[in-house]
PDB file of C-alpha atoms in Angstrom:
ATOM      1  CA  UNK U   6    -214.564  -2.166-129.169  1.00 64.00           C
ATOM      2  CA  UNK U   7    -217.157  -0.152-131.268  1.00 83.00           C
ATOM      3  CA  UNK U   8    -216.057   2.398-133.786  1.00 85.00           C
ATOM      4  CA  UNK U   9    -216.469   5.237-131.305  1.00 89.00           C
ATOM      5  CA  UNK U  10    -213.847   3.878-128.584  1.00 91.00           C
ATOM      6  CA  UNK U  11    -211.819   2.526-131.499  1.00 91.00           C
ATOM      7  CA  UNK U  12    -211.338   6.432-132.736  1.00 90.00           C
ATOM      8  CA  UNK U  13    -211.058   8.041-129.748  1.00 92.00           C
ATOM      9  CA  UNK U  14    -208.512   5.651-128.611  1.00 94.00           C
ATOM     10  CA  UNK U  15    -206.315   6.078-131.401  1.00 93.00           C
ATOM     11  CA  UNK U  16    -206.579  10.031-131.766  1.00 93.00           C
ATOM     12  CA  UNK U  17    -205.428   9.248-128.048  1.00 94.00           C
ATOM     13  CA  UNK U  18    -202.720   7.443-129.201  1.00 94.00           C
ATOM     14  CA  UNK U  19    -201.906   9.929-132.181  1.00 92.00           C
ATOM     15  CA  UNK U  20    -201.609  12.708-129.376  1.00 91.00           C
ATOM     16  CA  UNK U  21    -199.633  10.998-126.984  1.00 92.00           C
ATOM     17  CA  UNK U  22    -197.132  10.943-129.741  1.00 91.00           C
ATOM     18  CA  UNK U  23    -196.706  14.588-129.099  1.00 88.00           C
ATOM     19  CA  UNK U  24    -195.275  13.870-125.766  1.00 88.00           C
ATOM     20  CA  UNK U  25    -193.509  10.489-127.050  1.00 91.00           C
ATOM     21  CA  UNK U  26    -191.682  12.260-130.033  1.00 88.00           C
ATOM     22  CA  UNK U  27    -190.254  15.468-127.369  1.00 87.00           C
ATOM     23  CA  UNK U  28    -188.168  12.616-125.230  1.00 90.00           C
ATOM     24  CA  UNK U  29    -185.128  12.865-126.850  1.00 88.00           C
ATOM     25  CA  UNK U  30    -184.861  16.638-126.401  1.00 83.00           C
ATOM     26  CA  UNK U  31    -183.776  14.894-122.953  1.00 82.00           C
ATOM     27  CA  UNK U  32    -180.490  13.348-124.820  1.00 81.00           C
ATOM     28  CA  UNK U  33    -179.765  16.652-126.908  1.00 76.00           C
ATOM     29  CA  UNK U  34    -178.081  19.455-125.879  1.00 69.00           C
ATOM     30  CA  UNK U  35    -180.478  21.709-128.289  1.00 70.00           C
ATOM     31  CA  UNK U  36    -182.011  21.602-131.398  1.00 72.00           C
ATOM     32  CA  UNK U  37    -181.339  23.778-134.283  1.00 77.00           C
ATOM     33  CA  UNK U  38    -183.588  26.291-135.680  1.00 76.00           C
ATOM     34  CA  UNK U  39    -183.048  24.333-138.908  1.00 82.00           C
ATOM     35  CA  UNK U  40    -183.697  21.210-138.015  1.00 81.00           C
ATOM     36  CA  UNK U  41    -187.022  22.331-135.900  1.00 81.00           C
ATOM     37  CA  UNK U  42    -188.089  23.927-139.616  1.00 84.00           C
ATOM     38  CA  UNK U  43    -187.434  20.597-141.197  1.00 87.00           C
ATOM     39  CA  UNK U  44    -189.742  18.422-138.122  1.00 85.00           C
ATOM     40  CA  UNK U  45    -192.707  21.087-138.644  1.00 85.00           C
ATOM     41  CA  UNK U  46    -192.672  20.806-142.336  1.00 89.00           C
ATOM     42  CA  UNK U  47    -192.534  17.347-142.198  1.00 90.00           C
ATOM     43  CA  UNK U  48    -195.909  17.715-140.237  1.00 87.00           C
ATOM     44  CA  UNK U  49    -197.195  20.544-142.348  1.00 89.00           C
ATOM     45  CA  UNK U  50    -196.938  17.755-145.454  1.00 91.00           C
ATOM     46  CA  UNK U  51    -198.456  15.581-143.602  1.00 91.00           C
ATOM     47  CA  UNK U  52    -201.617  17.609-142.460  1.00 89.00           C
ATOM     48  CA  UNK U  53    -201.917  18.953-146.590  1.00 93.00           C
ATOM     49  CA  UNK U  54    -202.035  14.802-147.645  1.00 92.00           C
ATOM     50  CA  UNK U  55    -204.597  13.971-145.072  1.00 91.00           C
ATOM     51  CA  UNK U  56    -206.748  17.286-145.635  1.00 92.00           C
ATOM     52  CA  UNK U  57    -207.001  16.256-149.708  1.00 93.00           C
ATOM     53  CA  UNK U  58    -206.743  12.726-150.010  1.00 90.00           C
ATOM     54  CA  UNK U  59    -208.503  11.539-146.592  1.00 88.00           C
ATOM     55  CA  UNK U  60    -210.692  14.174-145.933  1.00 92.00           C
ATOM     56  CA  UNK U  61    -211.556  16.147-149.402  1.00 94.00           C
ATOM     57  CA  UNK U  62    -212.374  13.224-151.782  1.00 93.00           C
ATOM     58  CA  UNK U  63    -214.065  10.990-148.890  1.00 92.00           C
ATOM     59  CA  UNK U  64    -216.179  14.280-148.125  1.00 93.00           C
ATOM     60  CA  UNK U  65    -216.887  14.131-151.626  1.00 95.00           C
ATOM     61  CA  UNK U  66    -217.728  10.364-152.133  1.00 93.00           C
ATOM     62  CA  UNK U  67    -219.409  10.919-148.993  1.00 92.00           C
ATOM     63  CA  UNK U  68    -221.858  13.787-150.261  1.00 94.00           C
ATOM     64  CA  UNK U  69    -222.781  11.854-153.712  1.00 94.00           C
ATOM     65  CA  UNK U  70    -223.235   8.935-151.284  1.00 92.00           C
ATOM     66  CA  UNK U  71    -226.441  11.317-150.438  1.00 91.00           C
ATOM     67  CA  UNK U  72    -227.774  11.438-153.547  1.00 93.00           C
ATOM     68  CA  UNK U  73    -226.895  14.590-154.522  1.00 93.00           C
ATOM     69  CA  UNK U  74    -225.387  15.980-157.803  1.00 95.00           C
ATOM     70  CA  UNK U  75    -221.954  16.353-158.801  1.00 95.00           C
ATOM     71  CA  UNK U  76    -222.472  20.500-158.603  1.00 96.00           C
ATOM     72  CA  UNK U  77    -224.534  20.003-155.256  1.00 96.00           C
ATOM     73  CA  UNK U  78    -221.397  17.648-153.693  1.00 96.00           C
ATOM     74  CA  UNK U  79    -218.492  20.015-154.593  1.00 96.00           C
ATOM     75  CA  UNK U  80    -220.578  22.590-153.252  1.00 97.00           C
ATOM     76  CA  UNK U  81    -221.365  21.599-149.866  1.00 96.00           C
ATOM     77  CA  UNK U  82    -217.840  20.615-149.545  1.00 97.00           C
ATOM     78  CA  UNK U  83    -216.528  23.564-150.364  1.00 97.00           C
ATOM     79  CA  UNK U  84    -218.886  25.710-147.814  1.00 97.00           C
ATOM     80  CA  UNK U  85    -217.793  22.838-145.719  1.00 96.00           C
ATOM     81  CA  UNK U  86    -214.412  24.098-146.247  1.00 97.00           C
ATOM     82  CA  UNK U  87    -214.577  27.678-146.123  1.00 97.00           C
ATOM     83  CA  UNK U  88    -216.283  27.205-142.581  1.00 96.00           C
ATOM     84  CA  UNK U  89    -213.582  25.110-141.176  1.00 93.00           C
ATOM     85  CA  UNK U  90    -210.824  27.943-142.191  1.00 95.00           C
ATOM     86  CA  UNK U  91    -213.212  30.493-141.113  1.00 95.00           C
ATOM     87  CA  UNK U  92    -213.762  28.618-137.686  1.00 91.00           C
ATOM     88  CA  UNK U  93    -209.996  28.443-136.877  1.00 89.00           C
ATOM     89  CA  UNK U  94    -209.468  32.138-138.640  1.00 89.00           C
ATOM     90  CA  UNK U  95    -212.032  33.313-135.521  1.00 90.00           C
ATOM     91  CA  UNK U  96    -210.383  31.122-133.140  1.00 84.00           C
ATOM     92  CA  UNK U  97    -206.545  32.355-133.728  1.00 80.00           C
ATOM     93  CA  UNK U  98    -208.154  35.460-133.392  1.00 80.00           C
ATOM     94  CA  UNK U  99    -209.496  35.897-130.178  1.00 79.00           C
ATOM     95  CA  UNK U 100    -207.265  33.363-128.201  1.00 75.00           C
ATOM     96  CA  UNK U 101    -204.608  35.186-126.861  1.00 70.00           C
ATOM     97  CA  UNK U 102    -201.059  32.604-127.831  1.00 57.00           C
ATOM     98  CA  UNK U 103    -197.510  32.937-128.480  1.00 61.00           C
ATOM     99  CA  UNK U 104    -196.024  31.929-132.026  1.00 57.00           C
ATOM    100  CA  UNK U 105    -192.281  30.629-131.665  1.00 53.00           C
ATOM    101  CA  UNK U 106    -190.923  33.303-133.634  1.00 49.00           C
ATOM    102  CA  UNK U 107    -193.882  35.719-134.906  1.00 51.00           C
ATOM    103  CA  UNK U 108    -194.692  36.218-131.380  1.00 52.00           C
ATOM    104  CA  UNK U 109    -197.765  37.186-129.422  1.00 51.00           C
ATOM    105  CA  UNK U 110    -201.498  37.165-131.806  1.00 53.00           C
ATOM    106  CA  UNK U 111    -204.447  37.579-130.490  1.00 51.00           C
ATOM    107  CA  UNK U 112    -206.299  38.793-127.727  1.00 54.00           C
ATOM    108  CA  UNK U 113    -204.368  40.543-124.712  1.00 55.00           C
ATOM    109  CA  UNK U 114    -204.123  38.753-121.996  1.00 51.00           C
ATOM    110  CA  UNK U 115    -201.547  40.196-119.332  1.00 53.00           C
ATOM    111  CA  UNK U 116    -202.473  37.493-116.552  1.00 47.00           C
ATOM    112  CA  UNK U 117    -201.419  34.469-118.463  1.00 49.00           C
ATOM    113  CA  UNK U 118    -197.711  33.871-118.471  1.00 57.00           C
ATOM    114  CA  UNK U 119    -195.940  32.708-121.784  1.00 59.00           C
ATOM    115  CA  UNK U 120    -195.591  29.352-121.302  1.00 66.00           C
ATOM    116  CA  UNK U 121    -199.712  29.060-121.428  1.00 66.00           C
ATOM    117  CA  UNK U 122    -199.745  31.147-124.572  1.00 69.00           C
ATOM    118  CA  UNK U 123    -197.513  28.627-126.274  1.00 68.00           C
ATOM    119  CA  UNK U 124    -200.042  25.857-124.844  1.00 72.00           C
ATOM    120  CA  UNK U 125    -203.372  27.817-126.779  1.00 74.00           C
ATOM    121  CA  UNK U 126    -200.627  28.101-129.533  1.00 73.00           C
ATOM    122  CA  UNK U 127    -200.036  24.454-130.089  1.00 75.00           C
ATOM    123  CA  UNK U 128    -203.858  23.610-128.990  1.00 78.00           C
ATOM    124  CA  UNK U 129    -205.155  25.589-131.639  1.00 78.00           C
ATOM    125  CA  UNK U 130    -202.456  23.716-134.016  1.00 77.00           C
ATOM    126  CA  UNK U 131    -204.026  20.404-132.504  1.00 84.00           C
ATOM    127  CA  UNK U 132    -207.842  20.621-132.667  1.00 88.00           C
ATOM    128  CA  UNK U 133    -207.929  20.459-136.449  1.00 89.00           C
ATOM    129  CA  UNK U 134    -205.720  16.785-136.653  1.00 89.00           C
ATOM    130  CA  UNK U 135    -208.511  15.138-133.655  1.00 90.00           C
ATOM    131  CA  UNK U 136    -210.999  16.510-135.516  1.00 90.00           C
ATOM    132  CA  UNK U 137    -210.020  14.614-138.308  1.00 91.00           C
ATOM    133  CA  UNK U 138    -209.051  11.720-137.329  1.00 92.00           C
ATOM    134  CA  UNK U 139    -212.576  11.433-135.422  1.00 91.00           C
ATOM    135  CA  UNK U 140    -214.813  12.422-138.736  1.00 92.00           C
ATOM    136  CA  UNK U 141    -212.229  10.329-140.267  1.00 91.00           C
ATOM    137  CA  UNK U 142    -213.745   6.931-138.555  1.00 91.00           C
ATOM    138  CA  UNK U 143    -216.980   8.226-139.360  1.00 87.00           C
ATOM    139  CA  UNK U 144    -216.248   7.383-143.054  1.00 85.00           C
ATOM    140  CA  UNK U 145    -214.700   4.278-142.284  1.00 86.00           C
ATOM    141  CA  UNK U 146    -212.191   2.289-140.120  1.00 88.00           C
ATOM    142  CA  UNK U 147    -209.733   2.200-142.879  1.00 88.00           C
ATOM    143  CA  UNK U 148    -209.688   5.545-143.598  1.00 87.00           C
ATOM    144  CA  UNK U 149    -209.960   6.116-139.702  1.00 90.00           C
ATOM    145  CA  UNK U 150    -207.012   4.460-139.058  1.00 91.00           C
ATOM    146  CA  UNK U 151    -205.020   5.624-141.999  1.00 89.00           C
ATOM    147  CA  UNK U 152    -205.666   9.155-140.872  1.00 91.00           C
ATOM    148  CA  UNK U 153    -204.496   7.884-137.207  1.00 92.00           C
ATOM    149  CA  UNK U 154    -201.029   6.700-138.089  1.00 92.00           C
ATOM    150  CA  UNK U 155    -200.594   9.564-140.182  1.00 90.00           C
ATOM    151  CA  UNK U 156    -201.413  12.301-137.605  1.00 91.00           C
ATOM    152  CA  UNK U 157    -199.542   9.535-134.770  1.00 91.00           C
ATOM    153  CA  UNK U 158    -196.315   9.702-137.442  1.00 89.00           C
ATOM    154  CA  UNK U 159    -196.546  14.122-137.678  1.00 86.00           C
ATOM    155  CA  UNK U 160    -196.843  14.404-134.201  1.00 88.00           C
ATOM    156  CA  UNK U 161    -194.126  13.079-133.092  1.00 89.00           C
ATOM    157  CA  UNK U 162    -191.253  15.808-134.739  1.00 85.00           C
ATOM    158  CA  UNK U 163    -193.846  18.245-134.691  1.00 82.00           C
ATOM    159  CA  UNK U 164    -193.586  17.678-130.321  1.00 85.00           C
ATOM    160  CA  UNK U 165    -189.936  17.536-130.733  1.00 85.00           C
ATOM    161  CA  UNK U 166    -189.528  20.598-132.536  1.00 81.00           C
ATOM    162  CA  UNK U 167    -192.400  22.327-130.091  1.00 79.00           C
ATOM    163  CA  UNK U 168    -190.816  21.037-126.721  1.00 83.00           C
ATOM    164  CA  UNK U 169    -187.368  22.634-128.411  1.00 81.00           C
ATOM    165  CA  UNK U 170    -188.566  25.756-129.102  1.00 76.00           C
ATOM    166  CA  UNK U 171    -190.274  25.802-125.181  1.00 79.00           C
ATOM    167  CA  UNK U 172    -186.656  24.550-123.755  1.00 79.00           C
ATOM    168  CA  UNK U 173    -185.616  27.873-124.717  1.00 73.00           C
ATOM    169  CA  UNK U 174    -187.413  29.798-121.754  1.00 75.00           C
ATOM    170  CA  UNK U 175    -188.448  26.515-119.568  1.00 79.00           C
ATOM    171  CA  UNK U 176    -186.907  23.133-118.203  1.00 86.00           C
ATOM    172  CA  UNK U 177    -186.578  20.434-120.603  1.00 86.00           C
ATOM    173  CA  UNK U 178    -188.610  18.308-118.703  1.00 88.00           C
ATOM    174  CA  UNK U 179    -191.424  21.358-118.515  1.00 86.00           C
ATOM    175  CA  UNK U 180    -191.260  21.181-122.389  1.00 84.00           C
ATOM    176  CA  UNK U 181    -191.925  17.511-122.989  1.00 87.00           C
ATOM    177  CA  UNK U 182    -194.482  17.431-120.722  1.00 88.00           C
ATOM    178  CA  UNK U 183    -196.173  20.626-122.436  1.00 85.00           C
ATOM    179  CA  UNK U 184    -195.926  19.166-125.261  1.00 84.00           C
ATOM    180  CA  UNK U 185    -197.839  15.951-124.109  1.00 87.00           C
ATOM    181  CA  UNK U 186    -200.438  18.141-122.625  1.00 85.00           C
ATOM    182  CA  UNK U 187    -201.693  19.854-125.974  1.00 82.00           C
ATOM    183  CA  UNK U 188    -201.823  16.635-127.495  1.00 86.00           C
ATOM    184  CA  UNK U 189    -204.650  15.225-125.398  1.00 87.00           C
ATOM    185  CA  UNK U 190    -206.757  18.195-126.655  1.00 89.00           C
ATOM    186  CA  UNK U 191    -206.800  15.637-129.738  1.00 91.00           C
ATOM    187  CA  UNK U 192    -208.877  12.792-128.502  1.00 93.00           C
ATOM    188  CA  UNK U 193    -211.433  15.271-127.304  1.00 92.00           C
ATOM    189  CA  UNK U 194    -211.947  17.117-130.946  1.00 91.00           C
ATOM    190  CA  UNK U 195    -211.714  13.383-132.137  1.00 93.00           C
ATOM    191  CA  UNK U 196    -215.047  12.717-129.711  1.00 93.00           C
ATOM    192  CA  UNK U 197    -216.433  15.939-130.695  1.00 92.00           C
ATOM    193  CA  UNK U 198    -216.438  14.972-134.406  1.00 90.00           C
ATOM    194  CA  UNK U 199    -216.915  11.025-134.473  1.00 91.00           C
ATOM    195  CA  UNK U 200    -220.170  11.811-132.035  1.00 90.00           C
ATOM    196  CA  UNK U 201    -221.096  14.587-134.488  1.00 88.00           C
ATOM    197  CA  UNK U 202    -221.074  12.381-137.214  1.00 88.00           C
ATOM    198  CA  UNK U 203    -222.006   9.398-135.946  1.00 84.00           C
ATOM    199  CA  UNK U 204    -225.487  10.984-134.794  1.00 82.00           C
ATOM    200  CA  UNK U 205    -226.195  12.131-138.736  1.00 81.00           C
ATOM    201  CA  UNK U 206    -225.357  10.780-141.415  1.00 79.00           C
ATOM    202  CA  UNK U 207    -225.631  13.853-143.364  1.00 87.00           C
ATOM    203  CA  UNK U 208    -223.403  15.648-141.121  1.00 90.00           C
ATOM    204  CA  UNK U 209    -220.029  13.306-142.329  1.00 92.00           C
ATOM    205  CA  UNK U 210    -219.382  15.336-145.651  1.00 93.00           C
ATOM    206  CA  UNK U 211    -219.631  18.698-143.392  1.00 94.00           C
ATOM    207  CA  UNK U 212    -217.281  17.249-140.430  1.00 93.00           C
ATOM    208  CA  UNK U 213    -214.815  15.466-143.236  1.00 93.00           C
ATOM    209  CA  UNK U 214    -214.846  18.991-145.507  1.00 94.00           C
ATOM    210  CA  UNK U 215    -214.961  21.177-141.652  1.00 94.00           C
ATOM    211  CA  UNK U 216    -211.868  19.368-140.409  1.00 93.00           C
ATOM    212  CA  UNK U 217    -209.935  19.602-144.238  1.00 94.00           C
ATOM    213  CA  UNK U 218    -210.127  23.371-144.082  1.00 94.00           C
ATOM    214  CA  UNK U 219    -209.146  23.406-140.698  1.00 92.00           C
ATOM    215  CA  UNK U 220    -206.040  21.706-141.449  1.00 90.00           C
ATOM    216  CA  UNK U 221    -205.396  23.813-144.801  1.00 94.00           C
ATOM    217  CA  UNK U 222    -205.455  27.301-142.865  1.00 92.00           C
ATOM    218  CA  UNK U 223    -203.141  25.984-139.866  1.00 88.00           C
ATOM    219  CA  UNK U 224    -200.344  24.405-142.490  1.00 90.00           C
ATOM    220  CA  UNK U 225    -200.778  28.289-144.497  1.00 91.00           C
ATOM    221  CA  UNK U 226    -201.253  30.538-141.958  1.00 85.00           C
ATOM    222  CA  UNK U 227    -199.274  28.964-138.694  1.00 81.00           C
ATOM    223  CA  UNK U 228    -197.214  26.626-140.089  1.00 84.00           C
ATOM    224  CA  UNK U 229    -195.835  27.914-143.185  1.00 87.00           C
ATOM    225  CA  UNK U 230    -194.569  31.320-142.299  1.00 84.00           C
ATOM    226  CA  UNK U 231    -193.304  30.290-139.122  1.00 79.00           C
ATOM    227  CA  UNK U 232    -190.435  27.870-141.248  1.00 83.00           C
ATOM    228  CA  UNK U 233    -190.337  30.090-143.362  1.00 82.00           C
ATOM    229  CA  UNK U 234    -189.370  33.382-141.176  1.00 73.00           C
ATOM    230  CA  UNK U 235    -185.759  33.285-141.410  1.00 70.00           C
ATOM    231  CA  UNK U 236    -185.263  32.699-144.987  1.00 70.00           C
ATOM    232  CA  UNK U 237    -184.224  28.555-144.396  1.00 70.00           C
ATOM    233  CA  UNK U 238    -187.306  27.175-146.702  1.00 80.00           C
ATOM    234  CA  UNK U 239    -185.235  24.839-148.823  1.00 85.00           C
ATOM    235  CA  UNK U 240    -184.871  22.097-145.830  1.00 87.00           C
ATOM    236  CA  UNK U 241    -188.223  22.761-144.702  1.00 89.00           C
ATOM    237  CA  UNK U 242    -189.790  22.800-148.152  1.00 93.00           C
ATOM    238  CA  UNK U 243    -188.517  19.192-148.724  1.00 94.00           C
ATOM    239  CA  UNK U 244    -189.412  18.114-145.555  1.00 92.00           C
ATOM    240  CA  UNK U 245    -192.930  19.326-146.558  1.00 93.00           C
ATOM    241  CA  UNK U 246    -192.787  17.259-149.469  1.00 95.00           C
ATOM    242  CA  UNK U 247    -191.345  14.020-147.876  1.00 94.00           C
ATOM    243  CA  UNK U 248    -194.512  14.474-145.101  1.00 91.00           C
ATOM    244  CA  UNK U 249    -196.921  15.089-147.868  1.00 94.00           C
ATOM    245  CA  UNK U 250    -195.771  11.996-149.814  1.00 94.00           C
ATOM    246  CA  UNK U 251    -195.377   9.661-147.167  1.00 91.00           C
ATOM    247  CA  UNK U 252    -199.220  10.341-145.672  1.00 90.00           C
ATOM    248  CA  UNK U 253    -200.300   9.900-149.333  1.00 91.00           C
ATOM    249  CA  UNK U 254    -198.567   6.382-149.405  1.00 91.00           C
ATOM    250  CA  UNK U 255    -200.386   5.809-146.149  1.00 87.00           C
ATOM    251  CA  UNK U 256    -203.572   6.790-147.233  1.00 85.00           C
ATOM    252  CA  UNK U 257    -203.559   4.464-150.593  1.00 85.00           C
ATOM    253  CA  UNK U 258    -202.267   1.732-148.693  1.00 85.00           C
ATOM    254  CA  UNK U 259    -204.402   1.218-145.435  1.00 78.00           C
ATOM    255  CA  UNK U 260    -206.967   2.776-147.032  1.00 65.00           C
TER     256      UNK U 260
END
């Protein structure tokens, strides 16, 4: 299988454990409020480890690896950066979504009813983890595949604490399979950015810093302050730190 297939497959994979990780919402009654703060921090760890430690220092290694100076590197990482925040700043600006307990941002949109403004919600949440997992092959199929499992492992109580949140207003069975459905958005960023940087060598520091600062401004300004809302941080915090320690274990070990 050549490295292309091999990343879109498993950012494939990785999103399908969106769907995988919502089935037992089928054996629970309901989930807590506490315990979905706890799943998305978990992920929110998760997504900081991969943004620093698979994306930042490869984009690094990876811009040196171009011959350019220490000054010149950090500095086309950090643009690299600042446009991936800015891109998904623009983005969770104009798409019209529904946040679980902020509520509606964006754009109006009247004609769509709430359950798709939870889907451009959770889309929006999703485009930054394909994204890196496909720039992530692009630097190698270690780090590739570390950044896979890691994103595979997040998903799966981040789509249990989404479909949760859903059940509220929707069937159970509605919610799981919502909650599958924005994580194929995944392989498709993952194509996007393995193609990208596949075609240019030049272009992998850009994709691997693009897709870091993604990640950084979804964890601070979705993620975050949605656990965060009702004053529970302590259970959420440590999940944050279990996620960001366990992806960092990950990441030194595969990769």
């Amino acid at each position: 299988m050549s490295l292309f297939a091999t990343g879109v497959t498993a950012s494939l994979a990785a999103g399908v454990a969106t769907g995988l990780g919502a089935l037992p919402l089928l054996l629970v009654r309901d989930l807590s409020g506490r315990v979905q703060n706890a799943f998305l921090g978990f992920a929110a760890g998760v997504m900081l480890a991969a943004a620093f430690f698979s994306l930042l220092l490869p984009g690094l290694d990876a811009a040196r690896a171009l011959g350019l100076s220490e000054a010149a590197a950090a500095g086309m990482i950090v643009a690299a950066v600042l446009l991936g925040a800015g891109a998904l700043h623009v983005l969770n600006a104009v798409a019209p979504h529904e946040h679980f307990l902020a509520g509606h941002h964006g754009a109006d949109a009247p004609a769509l009813s709430r359950i798709w403004l939870f889907v451009i919600a959770i889309t929006l949440h999703n485009i930054p983890e394909g994204l890196a997992v496909g720039v992530s092959y692009g630097a190698s199929l270690e780090k590739g595949s570390a950044m896979a499992i890691g994103i595979g492992l997040q998903n799966m109580p981040e789509g249990l604490a989404v479909a949760a949140s859903l059940a509220a207003f929707y069937r159970k069975s509605t919610a799981i399979a919502v909650a599958l459905l924005t994580g194929l958005v995944e392989p498709v960023a993952a194509a996007a950015g393995l193609g990208a940087v596949s075609a240019a060598a030049s272009l992998l520091p850009w994709g691997l810093g693009f897709a870091a600062g993604a990640m950084v401004w979804v964890v601070s300004s979705e993620i975050i302050p949605e656990t965060h809302r009702e004053g529970r941080q302590g259970l959420s915090t440590a999940a944050l730190m279990v996620g960001l320690v366990a992806m960092m274990f990950l990441d030194v070990t595969l990769a």
